[in-house]
Coordinates of C-alpha atoms and ligand atoms in Angstrom, one line a residue:
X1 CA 39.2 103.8 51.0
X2 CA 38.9 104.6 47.0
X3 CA 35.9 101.9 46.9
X4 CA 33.4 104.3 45.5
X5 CA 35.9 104.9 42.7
X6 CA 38.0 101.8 42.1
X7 CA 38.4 98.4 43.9
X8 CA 41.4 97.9 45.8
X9 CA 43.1 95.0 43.5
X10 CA 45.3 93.9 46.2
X11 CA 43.8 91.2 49.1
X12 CA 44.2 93.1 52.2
X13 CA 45.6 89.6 53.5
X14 CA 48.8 89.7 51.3
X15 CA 50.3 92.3 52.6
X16 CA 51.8 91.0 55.6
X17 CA 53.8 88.8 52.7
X18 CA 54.7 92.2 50.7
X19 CA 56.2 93.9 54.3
X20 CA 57.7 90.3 54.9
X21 CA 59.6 90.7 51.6
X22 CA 60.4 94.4 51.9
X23 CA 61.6 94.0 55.2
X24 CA 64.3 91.6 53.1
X25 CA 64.9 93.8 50.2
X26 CA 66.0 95.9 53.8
X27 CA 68.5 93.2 54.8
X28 CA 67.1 93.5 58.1
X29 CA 68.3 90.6 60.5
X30 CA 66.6 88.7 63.3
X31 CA 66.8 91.1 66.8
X32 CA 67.1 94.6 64.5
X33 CA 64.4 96.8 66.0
X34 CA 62.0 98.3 63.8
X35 CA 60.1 102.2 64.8
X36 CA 57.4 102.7 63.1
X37 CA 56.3 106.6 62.6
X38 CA 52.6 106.9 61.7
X39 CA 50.0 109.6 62.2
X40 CA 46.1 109.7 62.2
X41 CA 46.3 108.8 58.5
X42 CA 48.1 105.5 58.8
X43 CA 45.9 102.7 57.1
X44 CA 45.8 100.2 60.2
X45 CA 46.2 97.4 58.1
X46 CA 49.6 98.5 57.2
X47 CA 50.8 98.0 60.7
X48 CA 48.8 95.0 61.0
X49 CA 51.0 94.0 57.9
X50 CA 54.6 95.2 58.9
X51 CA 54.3 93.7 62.7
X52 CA 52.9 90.3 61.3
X53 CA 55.9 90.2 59.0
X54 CA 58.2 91.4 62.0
X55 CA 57.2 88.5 64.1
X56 CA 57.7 86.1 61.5
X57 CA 61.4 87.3 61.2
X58 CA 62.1 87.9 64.6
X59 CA 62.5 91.0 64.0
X60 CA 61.6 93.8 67.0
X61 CA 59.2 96.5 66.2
X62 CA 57.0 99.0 67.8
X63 CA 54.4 102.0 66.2
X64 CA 55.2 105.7 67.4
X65 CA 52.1 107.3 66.3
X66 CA 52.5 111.2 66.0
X67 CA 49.5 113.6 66.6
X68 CA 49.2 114.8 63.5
X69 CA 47.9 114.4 59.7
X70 CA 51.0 115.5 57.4
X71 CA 49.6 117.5 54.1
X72 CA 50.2 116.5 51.1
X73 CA 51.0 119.3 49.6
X74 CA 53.8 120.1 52.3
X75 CA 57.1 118.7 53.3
X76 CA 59.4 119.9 56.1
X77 CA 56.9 120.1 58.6
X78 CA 58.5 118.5 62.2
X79 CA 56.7 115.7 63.0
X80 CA 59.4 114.2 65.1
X81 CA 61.8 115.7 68.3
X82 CA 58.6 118.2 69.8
X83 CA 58.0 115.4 71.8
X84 CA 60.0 115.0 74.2
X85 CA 62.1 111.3 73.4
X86 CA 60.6 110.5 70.3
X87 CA 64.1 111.7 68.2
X88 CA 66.5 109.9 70.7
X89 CA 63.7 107.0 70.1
X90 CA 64.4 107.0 66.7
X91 CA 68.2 107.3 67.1
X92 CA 68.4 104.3 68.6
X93 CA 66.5 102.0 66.2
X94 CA 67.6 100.0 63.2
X95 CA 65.1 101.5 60.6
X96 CA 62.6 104.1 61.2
X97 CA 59.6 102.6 58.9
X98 CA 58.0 105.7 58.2
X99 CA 54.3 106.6 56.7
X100 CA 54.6 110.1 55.8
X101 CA 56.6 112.0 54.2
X102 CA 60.1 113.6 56.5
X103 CA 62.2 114.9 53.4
X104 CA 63.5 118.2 54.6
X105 CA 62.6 117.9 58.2
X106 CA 66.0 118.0 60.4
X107 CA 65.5 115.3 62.4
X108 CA 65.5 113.2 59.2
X109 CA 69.4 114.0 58.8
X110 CA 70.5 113.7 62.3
X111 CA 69.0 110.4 62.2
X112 CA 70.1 109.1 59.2
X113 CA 73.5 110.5 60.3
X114 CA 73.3 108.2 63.1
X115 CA 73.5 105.0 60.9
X116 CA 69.8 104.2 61.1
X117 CA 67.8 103.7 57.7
X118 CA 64.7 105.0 56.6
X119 CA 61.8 103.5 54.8
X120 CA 59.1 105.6 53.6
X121 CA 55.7 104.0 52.3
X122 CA 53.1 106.7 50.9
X123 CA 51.4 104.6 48.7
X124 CA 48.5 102.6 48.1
X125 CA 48.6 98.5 48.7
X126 CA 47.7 97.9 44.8
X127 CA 50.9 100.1 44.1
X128 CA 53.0 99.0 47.1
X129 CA 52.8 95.3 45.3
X130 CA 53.0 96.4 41.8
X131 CA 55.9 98.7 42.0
X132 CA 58.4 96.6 44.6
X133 CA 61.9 97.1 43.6
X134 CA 62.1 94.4 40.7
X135 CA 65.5 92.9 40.5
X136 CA 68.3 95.1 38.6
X137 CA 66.5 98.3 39.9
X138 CA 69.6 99.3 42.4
X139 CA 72.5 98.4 40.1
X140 CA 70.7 100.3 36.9
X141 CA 70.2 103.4 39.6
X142 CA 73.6 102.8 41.5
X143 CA 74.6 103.0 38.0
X144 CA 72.9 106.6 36.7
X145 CA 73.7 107.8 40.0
X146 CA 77.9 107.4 39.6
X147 CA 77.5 108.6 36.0
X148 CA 75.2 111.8 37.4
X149 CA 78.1 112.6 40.1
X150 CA 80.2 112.9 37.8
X151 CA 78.2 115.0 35.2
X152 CA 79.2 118.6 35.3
X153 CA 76.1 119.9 32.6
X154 CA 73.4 118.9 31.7
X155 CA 71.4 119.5 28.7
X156 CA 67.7 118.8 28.7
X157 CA 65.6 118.9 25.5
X158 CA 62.2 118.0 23.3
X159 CA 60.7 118.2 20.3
X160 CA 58.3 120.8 22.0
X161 CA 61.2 123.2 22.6
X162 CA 62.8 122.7 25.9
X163 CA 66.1 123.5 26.0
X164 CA 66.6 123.6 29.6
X165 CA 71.0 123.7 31.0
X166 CA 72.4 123.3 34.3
X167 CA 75.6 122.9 36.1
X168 CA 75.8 120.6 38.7
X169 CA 78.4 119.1 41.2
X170 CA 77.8 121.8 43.8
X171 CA 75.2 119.6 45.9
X172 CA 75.2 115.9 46.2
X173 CA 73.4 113.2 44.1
X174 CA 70.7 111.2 45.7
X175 CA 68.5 108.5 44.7
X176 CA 66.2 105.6 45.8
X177 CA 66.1 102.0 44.5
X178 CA 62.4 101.4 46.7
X179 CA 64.4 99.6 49.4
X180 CA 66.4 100.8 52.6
X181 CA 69.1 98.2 52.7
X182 CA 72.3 100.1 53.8
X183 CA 72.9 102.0 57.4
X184 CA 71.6 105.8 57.2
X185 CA 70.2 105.2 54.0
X186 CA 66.9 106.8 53.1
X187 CA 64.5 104.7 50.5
X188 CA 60.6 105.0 49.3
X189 CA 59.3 102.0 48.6
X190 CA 58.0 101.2 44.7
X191 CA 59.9 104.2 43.6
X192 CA 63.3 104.3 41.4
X193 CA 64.7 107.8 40.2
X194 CA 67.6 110.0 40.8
X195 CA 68.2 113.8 41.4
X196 CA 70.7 116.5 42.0
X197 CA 70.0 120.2 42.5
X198 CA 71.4 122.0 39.8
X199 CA 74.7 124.4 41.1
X200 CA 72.7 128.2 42.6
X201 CA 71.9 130.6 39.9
X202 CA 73.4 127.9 36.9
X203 CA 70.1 126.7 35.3
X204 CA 69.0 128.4 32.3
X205 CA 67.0 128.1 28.5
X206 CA 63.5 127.4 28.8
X207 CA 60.9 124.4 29.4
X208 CA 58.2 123.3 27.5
X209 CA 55.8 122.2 29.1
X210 CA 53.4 119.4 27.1
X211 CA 49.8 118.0 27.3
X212 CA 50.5 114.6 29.1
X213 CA 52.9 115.9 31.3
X214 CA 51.9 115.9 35.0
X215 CA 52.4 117.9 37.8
X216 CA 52.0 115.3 41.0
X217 CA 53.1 118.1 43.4
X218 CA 50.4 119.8 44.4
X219 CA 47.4 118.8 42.2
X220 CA 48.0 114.8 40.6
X221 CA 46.5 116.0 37.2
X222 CA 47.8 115.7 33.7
X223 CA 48.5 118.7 32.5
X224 CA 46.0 120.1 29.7
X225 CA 47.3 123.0 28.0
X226 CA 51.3 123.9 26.9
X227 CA 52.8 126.0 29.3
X228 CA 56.2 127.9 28.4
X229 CA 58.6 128.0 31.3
X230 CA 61.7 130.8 30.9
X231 CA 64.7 129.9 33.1
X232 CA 67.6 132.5 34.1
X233 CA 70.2 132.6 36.8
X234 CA 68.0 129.3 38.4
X235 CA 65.2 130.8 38.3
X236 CA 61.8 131.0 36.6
X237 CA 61.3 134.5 35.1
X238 CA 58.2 133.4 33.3
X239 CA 55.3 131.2 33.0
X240 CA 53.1 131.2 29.8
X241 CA 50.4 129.3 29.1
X242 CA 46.5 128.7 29.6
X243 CA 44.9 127.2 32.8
X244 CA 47.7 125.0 33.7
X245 CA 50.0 127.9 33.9
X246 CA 47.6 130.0 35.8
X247 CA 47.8 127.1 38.3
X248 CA 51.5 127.2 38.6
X249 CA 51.9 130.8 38.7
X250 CA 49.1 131.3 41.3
X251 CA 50.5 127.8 43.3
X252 CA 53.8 129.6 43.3
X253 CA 53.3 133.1 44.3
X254 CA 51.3 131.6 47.2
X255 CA 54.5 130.5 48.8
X256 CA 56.0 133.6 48.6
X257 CA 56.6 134.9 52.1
X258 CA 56.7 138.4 50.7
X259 CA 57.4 139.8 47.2
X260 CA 60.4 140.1 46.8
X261 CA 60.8 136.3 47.9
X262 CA 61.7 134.3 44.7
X263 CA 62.2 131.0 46.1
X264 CA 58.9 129.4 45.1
X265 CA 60.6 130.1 41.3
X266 CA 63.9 128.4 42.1
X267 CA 64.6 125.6 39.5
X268 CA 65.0 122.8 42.9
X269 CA 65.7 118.9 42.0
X270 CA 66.0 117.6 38.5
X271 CA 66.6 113.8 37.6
X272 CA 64.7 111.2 36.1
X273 CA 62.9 107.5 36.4
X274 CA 64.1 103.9 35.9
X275 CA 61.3 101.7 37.5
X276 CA 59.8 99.8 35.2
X277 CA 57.4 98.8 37.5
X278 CA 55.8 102.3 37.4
X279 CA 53.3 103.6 34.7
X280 CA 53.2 107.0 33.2
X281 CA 49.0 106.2 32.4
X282 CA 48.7 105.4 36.3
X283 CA 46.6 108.4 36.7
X284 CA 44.8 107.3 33.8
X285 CA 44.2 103.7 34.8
X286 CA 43.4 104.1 38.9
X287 CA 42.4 108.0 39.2
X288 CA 44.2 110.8 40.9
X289 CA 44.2 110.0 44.6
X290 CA 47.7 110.7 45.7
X291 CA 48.3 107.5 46.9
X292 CA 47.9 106.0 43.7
X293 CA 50.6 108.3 42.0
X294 CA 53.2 109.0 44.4
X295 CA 55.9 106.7 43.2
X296 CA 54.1 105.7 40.0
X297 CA 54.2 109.2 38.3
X298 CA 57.6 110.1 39.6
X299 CA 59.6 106.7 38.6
X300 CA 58.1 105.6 35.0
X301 CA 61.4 105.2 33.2
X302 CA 62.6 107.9 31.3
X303 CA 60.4 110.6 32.6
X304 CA 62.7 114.2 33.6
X305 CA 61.3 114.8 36.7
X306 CA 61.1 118.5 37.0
X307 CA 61.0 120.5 40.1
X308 CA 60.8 124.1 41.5
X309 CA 61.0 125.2 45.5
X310 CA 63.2 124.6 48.0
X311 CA 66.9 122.7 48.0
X312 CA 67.4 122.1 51.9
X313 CA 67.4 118.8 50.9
X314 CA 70.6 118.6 49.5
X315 CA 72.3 120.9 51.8
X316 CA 71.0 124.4 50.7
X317 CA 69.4 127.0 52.2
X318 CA 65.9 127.4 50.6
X319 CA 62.9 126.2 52.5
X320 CA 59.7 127.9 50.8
X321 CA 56.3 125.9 50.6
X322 CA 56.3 126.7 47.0
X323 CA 57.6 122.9 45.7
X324 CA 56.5 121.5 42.4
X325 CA 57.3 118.4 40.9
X326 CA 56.5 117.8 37.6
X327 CA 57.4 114.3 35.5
X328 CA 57.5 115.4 32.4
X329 CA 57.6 112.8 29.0
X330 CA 59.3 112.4 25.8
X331 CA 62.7 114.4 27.0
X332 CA 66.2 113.9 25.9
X333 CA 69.0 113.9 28.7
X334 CA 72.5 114.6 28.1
X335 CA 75.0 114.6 30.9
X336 CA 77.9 116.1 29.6
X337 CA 76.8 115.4 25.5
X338 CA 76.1 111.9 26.8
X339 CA 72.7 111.2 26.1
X340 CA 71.1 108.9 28.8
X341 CA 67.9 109.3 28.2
X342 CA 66.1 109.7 24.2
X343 CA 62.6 111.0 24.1
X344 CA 61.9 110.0 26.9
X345 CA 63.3 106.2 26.5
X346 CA 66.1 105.6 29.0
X347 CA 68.8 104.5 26.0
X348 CA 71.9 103.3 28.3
X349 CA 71.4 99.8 28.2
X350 CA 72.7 99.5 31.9
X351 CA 69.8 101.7 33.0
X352 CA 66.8 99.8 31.4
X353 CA 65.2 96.8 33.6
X354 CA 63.2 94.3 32.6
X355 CA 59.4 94.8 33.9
X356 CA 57.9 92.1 35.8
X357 CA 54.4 90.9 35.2
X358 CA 52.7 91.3 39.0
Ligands
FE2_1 FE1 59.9 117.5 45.0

């Protein structure tokens, strides 16, 4: 797809054997039925690859393909229950094997609440290989995630001068360990991160944002230039800076739905990476098509992975367009003056894993 740029490293032929292996990082069992949900973007070899696998483990699967090609800079959109049978379809299933991206769509909910799991791929072959959950990635994540639950503040700081502090404990604590192996559970596969949304109006200080930093929601570019990022009463009051704030301001105020509508500024999930897998110079090494950088830039270890927008997600009521992530380096994490994570470095033993050479 890329060829003009970069050569895909990965034989085309070896991914049947990575969907094979996924599909056991998913526990599935011989006679679990598998939906697929792609749209007019699908690569057709992944299908090729996750039915070949399916047959080889007996496994039942079909490909619901859904008339649409899902943005990538928007998420919510309903790409599933228009159609009349296509959410009971689901419903019904044993994983939902999904190739876009349904976070804060409603039918995602209703059918994880039904038991069935859900495993998104976004990402290129070359990364779906190199990033596959390495062993120790759930427990060091199942770990973070029981200490983040029980974290009532959080303090988030760098040598560049963010001094960023929420509250949380108000909305629940989700992560992903790049497989879907547990009923209703919802997994993206070569990622490993955690999150919360910090408790409405609580964050507040300021971030600093650095040269090296990147903002993977909407644009996959490092950022260039320093941008200075006031926070009060969970909001962003201010945005400083050269070009890179111009982009966020003007990204922003674009998903207001009228001006008084601060929700684009809302400070929306905060957490950080443990994938060792993943590469913070990814966009550096294979370019900045999305699909090389969707799990990669938002999983290196020890990366706070900043966000603004909506909180639907974890059971609130924004839904504004105006999302951006942002992985940012060299941060110190403290969850309740425990520090977790050291410039950047996760520093709790039981949340480093070992990298495997792929
Ligand atoms: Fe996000």
């Amino acid at each position: 797809m890329h060829s003009a740029i970069r050569s895909q490293e990965t034989n085309p032929a070896k991914l049947p054997g990575l969907f094979k292996k996924q599909f056991e990082l998913c526990k599935l069992s011989r006679g679990q039925t598998v939906a697929i949900v792609s749209d007019l973007g699908t690569r057709p070899e992944y299908i090729q690859g996750a039915f070949a696998a399916a047959d080889e483990l007996g496994i039942n699967i079909y490909e619901m393909r859904v008339n649409m090609i899902p943005g990538w800079t928007k998420v919510g959109v309903p790409t599933i229950g228009e159609c009349k049978g296509t959410l009971e379809a689901l419903m019904a299933c044993d994983m939902v094997l999904i190739f876009h991206v349904p976070l804060f769509a409603k039918w995602l909910k209703q059918v994880m609440n039904n038991g069935v799991r859900v495993q998104m791929i976004i990402d290129c072959p070359d990364d779906l290989e190199q990033l596959q959950s390495p062993p120790g990635l759930k427990e060091a994540v199942l770990h973070a995630h029981a200490l983040y639950e029980k974290t009532r503040q959080v303090r988030v700081t760098s040598e560049a001068g963010t001094d960023l502090t929420y509250e949380c404990g108000e909305y629940p604590v989700m992560s992903q360990y790049g497989m879907a192996d547990e009923p209703g559970r919802f997994d993206h596969w070569g990622v490993g991160l955690l999150h919360t949304f910090p408790n409405e109006g609580s964050a507040r200080g300021r971030v600093v944002v650095q040269p090296g930093d990147i903002v993977v929601l909407p644009y996959c570019r490092y950022v260039q230039d320093r941008i200075d990022l006031e926070i009060e009463g969970g909001h962003i009051t201010s945005i400083k800076g050269g070009l890179d704030a111009m982009l966020m301001r003007d990204w922003l105020s674009e998903g207001k739905t009228g001006p008084d509508d601060r929700d684009p500024f809302a400070i929306s999930h905060l957490g950080w990476g443990l994938n060792p897998q993943c590469r913070w110079d990814s966009i550096a090494l294979f370019g900045d098509a999305p699909e090389h950088n969707r799990a990669a830039v938002r999983s290196f270890p020890g990366n706070f992975l900043f966000s603004t927008g909506p909180n639907s997600q974890g059971g609130g009521k924004r839904v504004t367009r105006g999302h951006y992530d942002l992985p940012m380096r060299d941060c110190t994490i403290a969850l309740d003056g425990n520090v977790v994570v050291k410039d950047g470095r996760p520093v709790d033993p039981k949340m480093i894993v070992a990298r495997i050479p792929r």
